[in-house]
Short mmCIF file of C-alpha atoms in Angstrom, two decimals:
data_model
loop_
_atom_site.label_atom_id
_atom_site.label_comp_id
_atom_site.label_asym_id
_atom_site.label_seq_id
_atom_site.Cartn_x
_atom_site.Cartn_y
_atom_site.Cartn_z
CA UNK K 1016 82.96 107.56 124.84
CA UNK K 1017 81.44 104.18 125.59
CA UNK K 1018 83.65 102.27 128.06
CA UNK K 1019 83.71 99.21 125.79
CA UNK K 1020 85.83 101.19 123.31
CA UNK K 1021 87.69 103.49 125.70
CA UNK K 1022 91.46 103.09 125.35
CA UNK K 1023 92.42 105.99 127.61
CA UNK K 1024 95.70 105.33 129.40
CA UNK K 1025 96.59 102.45 127.09
CA UNK K 1026 99.69 102.17 124.90
CA UNK K 1027 99.48 100.58 121.45
CA UNK K 1028 102.26 99.69 119.02
CA UNK K 1029 101.44 99.51 115.31
CA UNK K 1030 104.04 98.12 112.91
CA UNK K 1031 103.62 99.14 109.30
CA UNK K 1032 102.00 102.16 110.88
CA UNK K 1033 102.99 104.93 108.49
CA UNK K 1034 100.42 104.17 105.78
CA UNK K 1035 97.46 102.06 104.72
CA UNK K 1036 95.82 99.74 107.24
CA UNK K 1037 98.50 100.45 109.82
CA UNK K 1038 98.04 104.20 109.73
CA UNK K 1039 94.24 103.94 109.75
CA UNK K 1040 94.44 101.62 112.76
CA UNK K 1041 96.89 103.81 114.65
CA UNK K 1042 94.73 106.86 113.98
CA UNK K 1043 91.57 105.22 115.28
CA UNK K 1044 93.28 103.83 118.38
CA UNK K 1045 94.64 107.29 119.15
CA UNK K 1046 91.17 108.78 118.68
CA UNK K 1047 89.88 106.24 121.21
CA UNK K 1048 92.39 107.54 123.75
CA UNK K 1049 95.47 105.35 123.35
CA UNK K 1050 99.03 106.57 123.09
CA UNK K 1051 100.18 105.05 119.82
CA UNK K 1052 103.66 104.23 118.60
CA UNK K 1053 103.80 104.08 114.80
CA UNK K 1054 106.64 102.10 113.30
CA UNK K 1055 107.93 101.33 109.82
CA UNK K 1056 111.38 101.08 108.28
CA UNK K 1057 111.02 104.62 106.86
CA UNK K 1058 112.00 106.97 109.69
CA UNK K 1059 110.74 110.09 107.93
CA UNK K 1060 107.37 108.52 107.18
CA UNK K 1061 106.99 107.40 110.80
CA UNK K 1062 107.66 110.85 112.14
CA UNK K 1063 105.42 112.50 109.55
CA UNK K 1064 102.50 110.24 110.43
CA UNK K 1065 103.01 110.74 114.15
CA UNK K 1066 103.28 114.51 113.77
CA UNK K 1067 99.97 114.65 111.90
CA UNK K 1068 98.28 112.87 114.81
CA UNK K 1069 99.97 115.09 117.39
CA UNK K 1070 98.78 118.17 115.49
CA UNK K 1071 95.25 116.93 116.16
CA UNK K 1072 95.95 116.72 119.88
CA UNK K 1073 96.42 112.95 119.87
CA UNK K 1074 99.23 111.07 121.60
CA UNK K 1075 101.58 109.59 119.00
CA UNK K 1076 105.25 108.71 118.62
CA UNK K 1077 107.13 107.53 115.55
CA UNK K 1078 109.86 104.89 116.00
CA UNK K 1079 111.50 103.43 112.87
CA UNK K 1080 112.16 99.70 112.70
CA UNK K 1081 112.97 97.13 110.04
CA UNK K 1082 110.99 94.22 111.45
CA UNK K 1083 113.10 91.81 109.43
CA UNK K 1084 115.97 92.54 111.82
CA UNK K 1085 115.45 90.91 115.25
CA UNK K 1086 117.79 93.42 116.87
CA UNK K 1087 115.68 96.31 115.62
CA UNK K 1088 112.50 94.58 116.83
CA UNK K 1089 114.07 94.30 120.28
CA UNK K 1090 115.02 97.98 120.23
CA UNK K 1091 111.52 98.96 119.10
CA UNK K 1092 109.87 97.14 121.99
CA UNK K 1093 112.34 98.64 124.45
CA UNK K 1094 111.46 102.10 123.15
CA UNK K 1095 107.74 101.44 123.60
CA UNK K 1096 108.21 100.04 127.09
CA UNK K 1097 109.92 103.32 127.94
CA UNK K 1098 106.37 104.70 127.99
CA UNK K 1099 105.68 102.47 131.00
CA UNK K 1100 103.40 99.79 129.56
CA UNK K 1101 102.26 98.06 126.38
CA UNK K 1102 98.62 97.04 126.07
CA UNK K 1103 98.14 96.34 122.38
CA UNK K 1104 100.26 95.41 119.39
CA UNK K 1105 98.92 95.58 115.85
CA UNK K 1106 101.33 93.89 113.44
CA UNK K 1107 100.65 95.31 109.96
CA UNK K 1108 104.13 95.24 108.42
CA UNK K 1109 104.37 92.86 105.50
CA UNK K 1110 105.96 92.21 102.10
CA UNK K 1111 105.02 90.49 98.86
CA UNK K 1112 108.22 90.40 96.77
CA UNK K 1113 107.03 87.67 94.40
CA UNK K 1114 104.09 88.00 91.99
CA UNK K 1115 103.49 84.95 89.87
CA UNK K 1116 103.48 81.13 90.03
CA UNK K 1117 105.02 79.58 93.14
CA UNK K 1118 107.50 77.55 91.11
CA UNK K 1119 109.02 80.78 89.82
CA UNK K 1120 109.70 82.23 93.28
CA UNK K 1121 113.38 82.45 94.14
CA UNK K 1122 115.01 81.35 97.38
CA UNK K 1123 115.45 85.04 98.19
CA UNK K 1124 111.71 85.61 97.67
CA UNK K 1125 110.88 82.75 100.06
CA UNK K 1126 113.35 83.96 102.67
CA UNK K 1127 112.19 87.59 102.61
CA UNK K 1128 108.49 86.72 102.59
CA UNK K 1129 108.62 84.38 105.56
CA UNK K 1130 111.16 86.46 107.47
CA UNK K 1131 109.02 89.61 107.40
CA UNK K 1132 105.50 88.15 107.32
CA UNK K 1133 105.98 85.33 109.83
CA UNK K 1134 109.29 85.25 111.71
CA UNK K 1135 109.27 88.97 112.47
CA UNK K 1136 105.83 88.65 114.02
CA UNK K 1137 107.03 85.75 116.15
CA UNK K 1138 110.01 87.81 117.32
CA UNK K 1139 107.66 90.62 118.21
CA UNK K 1140 105.24 88.32 120.04
CA UNK K 1141 108.04 86.60 121.94
CA UNK K 1142 109.15 89.98 123.26
CA UNK K 1143 105.79 91.59 124.09
CA UNK K 1144 103.74 88.69 125.45
CA UNK K 1145 105.68 88.34 128.73
CA UNK K 1146 105.20 92.08 129.31
CA UNK K 1147 101.46 91.74 128.75
CA UNK K 1148 101.35 88.77 131.12
CA UNK K 1149 103.11 90.82 133.78
CA UNK K 1150 100.54 93.60 133.37
CA UNK K 1151 97.69 91.12 133.68
CA UNK K 1152 96.59 91.17 130.05
CA UNK K 1153 96.90 92.61 126.58
CA UNK K 1154 95.97 92.12 122.94
CA UNK K 1155 98.07 91.15 119.93
CA UNK K 1156 96.58 91.44 116.44
CA UNK K 1157 98.23 90.10 113.30
CA UNK K 1158 97.12 91.40 109.91
CA UNK K 1159 96.77 88.37 107.66
CA UNK K 1160 95.09 88.09 104.28
CA UNK K 1161 92.05 86.66 102.56
CA UNK K 1162 94.53 85.06 100.15
CA UNK K 1163 95.52 82.62 102.92
CA UNK K 1164 92.04 81.07 102.73
CA UNK K 1165 91.89 80.70 98.93
CA UNK K 1166 93.96 79.32 96.08
CA UNK K 1167 95.94 82.04 94.29
CA UNK K 1168 97.24 82.57 90.78
CA UNK K 1169 99.81 85.24 91.59
CA UNK K 1170 100.28 85.77 95.33
CA UNK K 1171 100.61 82.21 96.54
CA UNK K 1172 103.89 82.77 98.37
CA UNK K 1173 102.44 85.72 100.26
CA UNK K 1174 99.33 83.63 101.01
CA UNK K 1175 101.43 80.79 102.44
CA UNK K 1176 103.10 83.14 104.90
CA UNK K 1177 99.77 84.61 105.96
CA UNK K 1178 98.25 81.17 106.48
CA UNK K 1179 101.12 80.37 108.83
CA UNK K 1180 100.55 83.70 110.59
CA UNK K 1181 96.93 82.77 111.32
CA UNK K 1182 98.14 79.51 112.85
CA UNK K 1183 100.65 81.43 114.95
CA UNK K 1184 97.76 83.48 116.32
CA UNK K 1185 95.85 80.34 117.27
CA UNK K 1186 98.83 78.71 118.96
CA UNK K 1187 99.74 81.82 120.94
CA UNK K 1188 96.11 82.34 121.94
CA UNK K 1189 96.01 78.87 123.51
CA UNK K 1190 99.35 79.28 125.24
CA UNK K 1191 98.87 82.81 126.60
CA UNK K 1192 95.12 82.97 127.19
CA UNK K 1193 95.43 81.75 130.80
CA UNK K 1194 97.40 84.92 131.53
CA UNK K 1195 94.77 87.28 130.13
CA UNK K 1196 96.56 87.81 126.82
CA UNK K 1197 94.46 87.64 123.65
CA UNK K 1198 95.90 86.94 120.19
CA UNK K 1199 93.92 87.22 116.97
CA UNK K 1200 94.40 87.66 113.24
CA UNK K 1201 92.42 89.70 110.71
CA UNK K 1202 92.27 88.58 107.09
CA UNK K 1203 91.36 91.57 104.91
CA UNK K 1204 90.03 91.18 101.41
CA UNK K 1205 91.14 93.60 98.71
CA UNK K 1206 91.75 96.94 100.43
CA UNK K 1207 92.48 100.22 98.66
CA UNK K 1208 96.09 100.72 99.75
CA UNK K 1209 99.45 101.33 98.11
CA UNK K 1210 100.41 97.77 99.08
CA UNK K 1211 97.67 96.43 96.79
CA UNK K 1212 98.51 98.76 93.91
CA UNK K 1213 99.52 95.99 91.51
CA UNK K 1214 96.10 94.34 91.83
CA UNK K 1215 94.23 97.63 91.86
CA UNK K 1216 95.82 98.64 88.55
CA UNK K 1217 94.53 95.48 86.83
CA UNK K 1218 91.15 96.68 85.56
CA UNK K 1219 89.92 93.25 84.48
CA UNK K 1220 90.82 91.71 87.82
CA UNK K 1221 89.25 94.61 89.71
CA UNK K 1222 85.97 94.38 87.79
CA UNK K 1223 85.82 90.63 88.38
CA UNK K 1224 86.63 90.94 92.09
CA UNK K 1225 83.97 93.58 92.74
CA UNK K 1226 81.40 91.48 90.89
CA UNK K 1227 82.29 88.54 93.15
CA UNK K 1228 81.96 90.60 96.32
CA UNK K 1229 78.43 90.87 97.76
CA UNK K 1230 78.98 94.42 99.00
CA UNK K 1231 80.13 95.36 95.47
CA UNK K 1232 83.04 97.53 96.53
CA UNK K 1233 86.66 97.45 97.60
CA UNK K 1234 87.58 97.70 101.24
CA UNK K 1235 89.03 100.85 102.72
CA UNK K 1236 91.74 100.97 105.42
CA UNK K 1237 89.22 102.21 108.00
CA UNK K 1238 87.14 99.06 107.42
CA UNK K 1239 90.01 97.08 108.92
CA UNK K 1240 90.84 99.70 111.55
CA UNK K 1241 87.37 99.30 113.06
CA UNK K 1242 87.94 95.58 113.58
CA UNK K 1243 91.38 96.28 115.05
CA UNK K 1244 89.74 98.63 117.54
CA UNK K 1245 87.25 95.93 118.50
CA UNK K 1246 89.99 93.38 119.10
CA UNK K 1247 92.20 95.59 121.26
CA UNK K 1248 89.41 97.22 123.29
CA UNK K 1249 87.24 95.88 126.13
CA UNK K 1250 84.57 95.20 123.50
CA UNK K 1251 86.67 92.28 122.27
CA UNK K 1252 87.54 90.92 125.70
CA UNK K 1253 86.15 87.44 124.98
CA UNK K 1254 87.64 87.05 121.49
CA UNK K 1255 90.90 85.16 121.06
CA UNK K 1256 92.47 82.74 118.62
CA UNK K 1257 90.31 83.94 115.75
CA UNK K 1258 91.08 84.78 112.14
CA UNK K 1259 88.41 87.35 111.34
CA UNK K 1260 87.70 87.71 107.62
CA UNK K 1261 86.89 91.30 106.61
CA UNK K 1262 86.29 91.15 102.87
CA UNK K 1263 82.83 92.42 101.98
CA UNK K 1264 81.70 88.82 101.57
CA UNK K 1265 84.14 87.76 98.85
CA UNK K 1266 85.05 84.49 100.54
CA UNK K 1267 81.47 83.29 100.96
CA UNK K 1268 80.20 84.40 97.55
CA UNK K 1269 79.38 81.97 94.76
CA UNK K 1270 80.43 84.64 92.28
CA UNK K 1271 76.89 85.23 91.07
#
Protein backbone atom coordinates (compact mmCIF):
# COMPACT_ATOMS: atom_id res chain seq x y z
CA UNK A 1 0.00 0.00 0.00
CA UNK A 2 1.27 3.46 -0.81
CA UNK A 3 2.20 5.31 2.41
CA UNK A 4 0.09 8.31 1.42
CA UNK A 5 -3.03 6.19 1.93
CA UNK A 6 -1.82 3.84 4.66
CA UNK A 7 -4.03 4.03 7.75
CA UNK A 8 -2.43 1.13 9.62
CA UNK A 9 -2.57 1.66 13.37
CA UNK A 10 -5.14 4.45 13.08
CA UNK A 11 -8.60 4.53 14.65
CA UNK A 12 -11.54 6.06 12.79
CA UNK A 13 -15.07 6.75 13.99
CA UNK A 14 -17.87 6.90 11.41
CA UNK A 15 -21.31 8.11 12.49
CA UNK A 16 -24.17 7.04 10.26
CA UNK A 17 -21.86 4.13 9.56
CA UNK A 18 -24.30 1.28 9.12
CA UNK A 19 -25.38 2.11 5.56
CA UNK A 20 -24.90 4.35 2.54
CA UNK A 21 -22.00 6.80 2.48
CA UNK A 22 -21.09 6.01 6.08
CA UNK A 23 -20.78 2.28 5.50
CA UNK A 24 -18.86 2.74 2.25
CA UNK A 25 -16.46 5.11 4.01
CA UNK A 26 -15.96 2.83 7.00
CA UNK A 27 -15.33 -0.12 4.70
CA UNK A 28 -12.68 1.70 2.69
CA UNK A 29 -10.92 3.07 5.77
CA UNK A 30 -10.80 -0.44 7.21
CA UNK A 31 -9.40 -1.76 3.93
CA UNK A 32 -6.68 0.89 4.19
CA UNK A 33 -5.68 -0.48 7.59
CA UNK A 34 -7.67 1.53 10.12
CA UNK A 35 -9.64 0.13 13.02
CA UNK A 36 -13.11 1.53 12.41
CA UNK A 37 -15.94 2.15 14.82
CA UNK A 38 -19.30 2.21 13.03
CA UNK A 39 -22.11 4.01 14.79
CA UNK A 40 -25.79 4.64 14.18
CA UNK A 41 -28.88 4.69 16.38
CA UNK A 42 -29.76 1.14 15.24
CA UNK A 43 -27.71 -1.20 17.43
CA UNK A 44 -28.46 -4.29 15.35
CA UNK A 45 -27.48 -2.56 12.11
CA UNK A 46 -24.21 -1.35 13.65
CA UNK A 47 -23.25 -4.80 14.78
CA UNK A 48 -24.28 -6.39 11.49
CA UNK A 49 -22.16 -3.96 9.50
CA UNK A 50 -19.18 -4.42 11.79
CA UNK A 51 -19.48 -8.20 11.70
CA UNK A 52 -19.42 -8.21 7.90
CA UNK A 53 -16.14 -6.29 7.98
CA UNK A 54 -14.66 -8.54 10.66
CA UNK A 55 -15.58 -11.59 8.57
CA UNK A 56 -13.27 -10.16 5.90
CA UNK A 57 -10.42 -9.91 8.39
CA UNK A 58 -10.83 -6.17 8.92
CA UNK A 59 -10.84 -4.40 12.28
CA UNK A 60 -14.32 -3.09 13.05
CA UNK A 61 -16.53 -2.42 16.05
CA UNK A 62 -20.18 -1.39 16.17
CA UNK A 63 -21.28 1.12 18.84
CA UNK A 64 -24.87 2.42 18.72
CA UNK A 65 -25.51 6.12 19.33
CA UNK A 66 -28.32 8.58 18.78
CA UNK A 67 -26.24 11.62 17.88
CA UNK A 68 -29.15 13.87 18.76
CA UNK A 69 -28.50 13.05 22.42
CA UNK A 70 -25.34 14.77 23.75
CA UNK A 71 -25.02 12.18 26.51
CA UNK A 72 -24.91 9.37 23.96
CA UNK A 73 -22.34 11.29 21.89
CA UNK A 74 -20.16 11.55 24.99
CA UNK A 75 -20.52 7.83 25.66
CA UNK A 76 -19.69 7.01 22.04
CA UNK A 77 -16.45 8.97 22.14
CA UNK A 78 -15.51 7.39 25.46
CA UNK A 79 -16.03 3.95 23.92
CA UNK A 80 -13.81 4.82 20.96
CA UNK A 81 -11.08 6.25 23.18
CA UNK A 82 -11.07 2.91 24.97
CA UNK A 83 -9.18 1.72 21.89
CA UNK A 84 -6.33 4.04 22.89
CA UNK A 85 -6.55 6.80 20.29
CA UNK A 86 -8.79 8.52 17.76
CA UNK A 87 -7.27 9.72 14.50
CA UNK A 88 -10.24 10.37 12.24
CA UNK A 89 -13.93 11.14 12.60
CA UNK A 90 -16.30 10.97 9.64
CA UNK A 91 -19.67 12.48 10.56
CA UNK A 92 -22.27 11.03 8.17
CA UNK A 93 -25.36 10.89 10.40
CA UNK A 94 -28.10 13.20 9.22
CA UNK A 95 -31.86 13.69 8.89
CA UNK A 96 -34.25 15.40 6.51
CA UNK A 97 -37.68 15.29 8.21
CA UNK A 98 -39.23 18.03 6.08
CA UNK A 99 -39.82 17.80 2.32
CA UNK A 100 -41.48 20.83 0.84
CA UNK A 101 -41.50 24.65 1.03
CA UNK A 102 -39.66 26.18 3.98
CA UNK A 103 -42.75 28.04 5.17
CA UNK A 104 -44.49 24.71 5.72
CA UNK A 105 -41.78 23.30 8.00
CA UNK A 106 -42.88 22.90 11.61
CA UNK A 107 -40.96 23.98 14.68
CA UNK A 108 -40.32 20.30 15.35
CA UNK A 109 -38.86 19.90 11.84
CA UNK A 110 -36.50 22.85 12.43
CA UNK A 111 -35.44 21.56 15.84
CA UNK A 112 -34.76 18.00 14.68
CA UNK A 113 -32.95 19.06 11.51
CA UNK A 114 -30.55 21.45 13.20
CA UNK A 115 -30.09 19.28 16.28
CA UNK A 116 -28.94 16.24 14.30
CA UNK A 117 -27.30 17.88 11.27
CA UNK A 118 -25.49 20.72 13.05
CA UNK A 119 -25.54 20.67 16.86
CA UNK A 120 -24.71 16.97 17.09
CA UNK A 121 -21.66 17.49 14.92
CA UNK A 122 -20.56 20.37 17.13
CA UNK A 123 -20.95 18.19 20.22
CA UNK A 124 -18.88 15.51 18.54
CA UNK A 125 -16.18 17.98 17.46
CA UNK A 126 -16.03 19.58 20.89
CA UNK A 127 -15.30 16.18 22.40
CA UNK A 128 -12.83 14.76 19.87
CA UNK A 129 -10.74 17.79 18.88
CA UNK A 130 -8.90 18.10 22.22
CA UNK A 131 -8.00 14.40 21.98
CA UNK A 132 -6.61 14.93 18.48
CA UNK A 133 -4.64 17.94 19.68
CA UNK A 134 -3.14 15.86 22.47
CA UNK A 135 -2.08 13.21 19.95
CA UNK A 136 -0.49 15.84 17.73
CA UNK A 137 -3.06 15.77 14.95
CA UNK A 138 -6.16 14.24 13.42
CA UNK A 139 -8.85 14.72 10.80
CA UNK A 140 -12.55 15.51 11.12
CA UNK A 141 -14.79 15.23 8.07
CA UNK A 142 -18.39 16.42 7.95
CA UNK A 143 -20.71 15.11 5.24
CA UNK A 144 -22.60 18.11 3.90
CA UNK A 145 -24.68 18.41 0.76
CA UNK A 146 -24.70 19.96 -2.69
CA UNK A 147 -28.09 21.38 -1.71
CA UNK A 148 -26.31 23.82 0.63
CA UNK A 149 -24.79 25.54 -2.42
CA UNK A 150 -28.01 25.85 -4.46
CA UNK A 151 -31.57 27.06 -4.05
CA UNK A 152 -34.00 24.21 -3.35
CA UNK A 153 -37.65 23.55 -4.01
CA UNK A 154 -38.13 20.76 -1.48
CA UNK A 155 -35.12 20.28 0.80
CA UNK A 156 -34.40 23.84 1.81
CA UNK A 157 -34.44 23.16 5.54
CA UNK A 158 -31.95 20.32 5.15
CA UNK A 159 -29.83 22.58 2.92
CA UNK A 160 -29.78 25.34 5.54
CA UNK A 161 -28.40 22.96 8.15
CA UNK A 162 -25.74 21.67 5.76
CA UNK A 163 -24.68 25.21 4.83
CA UNK A 164 -24.13 25.90 8.52
CA UNK A 165 -22.17 22.64 8.80
CA UNK A 166 -19.76 23.77 6.08
CA UNK A 167 -19.20 26.99 8.01
CA UNK A 168 -18.56 24.99 11.16
CA UNK A 169 -15.83 23.12 9.29
CA UNK A 170 -14.19 26.37 8.23
CA UNK A 171 -14.29 27.87 11.71
CA UNK A 172 -12.91 24.76 13.39
CA UNK A 173 -10.20 24.45 10.75
CA UNK A 174 -8.95 27.95 11.57
CA UNK A 175 -9.12 27.40 15.31
CA UNK A 176 -7.55 23.94 15.46
CA UNK A 177 -5.15 23.98 12.52
CA UNK A 178 -2.24 25.25 14.66
CA UNK A 179 -2.47 22.00 16.61
CA UNK A 180 -2.25 19.75 13.55
CA UNK A 181 -5.98 19.06 13.41
CA UNK A 182 -7.67 19.28 10.01
CA UNK A 183 -11.41 19.84 9.52
CA UNK A 184 -13.18 19.59 6.18
CA UNK A 185 -16.62 19.06 4.69
CA UNK A 186 -17.72 17.07 1.65
CA UNK A 187 -20.82 18.12 -0.27
CA UNK A 188 -22.11 15.14 -2.26
CA UNK A 189 -24.48 15.53 -5.16
CA UNK A 190 -27.26 13.00 -5.65
CA UNK A 191 -25.94 9.67 -4.37
CA UNK A 192 -27.69 6.32 -4.75
CA UNK A 193 -28.55 5.65 -1.10
CA UNK A 194 -31.64 4.84 0.95
CA UNK A 195 -31.44 8.37 2.39
CA UNK A 196 -32.09 9.80 -1.08
CA UNK A 197 -34.90 7.37 -1.89
CA UNK A 198 -37.60 10.04 -2.14
CA UNK A 199 -35.67 11.87 -4.87
CA UNK A 200 -34.56 8.68 -6.58
CA UNK A 201 -38.18 7.53 -6.92
CA UNK A 202 -39.15 10.71 -8.79
CA UNK A 203 -38.48 9.66 -12.39
CA UNK A 204 -38.95 13.13 -13.87
CA UNK A 205 -36.58 14.69 -11.36
CA UNK A 206 -34.04 11.91 -11.86
CA UNK A 207 -34.06 12.27 -15.65
CA UNK A 208 -33.63 16.03 -15.36
CA UNK A 209 -30.82 15.76 -12.79
CA UNK A 210 -28.81 13.27 -14.85
CA UNK A 211 -29.20 15.47 -17.93
CA UNK A 212 -27.83 18.40 -15.92
CA UNK A 213 -24.83 16.42 -14.67
CA UNK A 214 -21.81 16.36 -17.00
CA UNK A 215 -20.86 12.81 -16.02
CA UNK A 216 -24.45 11.75 -16.84
CA UNK A 217 -24.90 9.45 -13.87
CA UNK A 218 -25.80 9.36 -10.21
CA UNK A 219 -23.12 9.14 -7.59
CA UNK A 220 -22.43 5.95 -5.69
CA UNK A 221 -21.46 5.74 -2.00
CA UNK A 222 -17.92 4.69 -2.91
CA UNK A 223 -17.51 7.92 -4.89
CA UNK A 224 -17.74 9.78 -1.59
CA UNK A 225 -15.77 7.18 0.36
CA UNK A 226 -12.74 7.79 -1.86
CA UNK A 227 -12.74 11.48 -0.98
CA UNK A 228 -13.17 10.64 2.71
CA UNK A 229 -10.09 8.42 2.48
CA UNK A 230 -8.13 11.27 0.90
CA UNK A 231 -9.10 13.68 3.65
CA UNK A 232 -8.25 11.40 6.58
CA UNK A 233 -5.03 9.96 5.14
CA UNK A 234 -1.54 11.47 4.75
CA UNK A 235 -2.50 12.24 1.14
CA UNK A 236 -4.74 15.02 2.43
CA UNK A 237 -2.27 16.40 4.96
CA UNK A 238 -2.35 19.93 3.52
CA UNK A 239 -6.13 20.17 3.05
CA UNK A 240 -8.21 21.88 5.71
CA UNK A 241 -11.22 24.18 5.92
CA UNK A 242 -12.56 23.03 2.56
CA UNK A 243 -16.02 22.08 1.38
CA UNK A 244 -15.27 19.63 -1.42
CA UNK A 245 -18.10 19.23 -3.92
CA UNK A 246 -18.41 15.67 -5.25
CA UNK A 247 -21.34 15.78 -7.65
CA UNK A 248 -20.31 14.67 -11.12
CA UNK A 249 -20.25 18.31 -12.18
CA UNK A 250 -23.87 19.20 -11.42
CA UNK A 251 -23.01 22.44 -9.67
CA UNK A 252 -20.90 23.84 -12.50
CA UNK A 253 -23.16 22.73 -15.35
CA UNK A 254 -25.26 25.14 -17.40
CA UNK A 255 -27.81 22.37 -17.83
CA UNK A 256 -27.05 21.94 -21.51
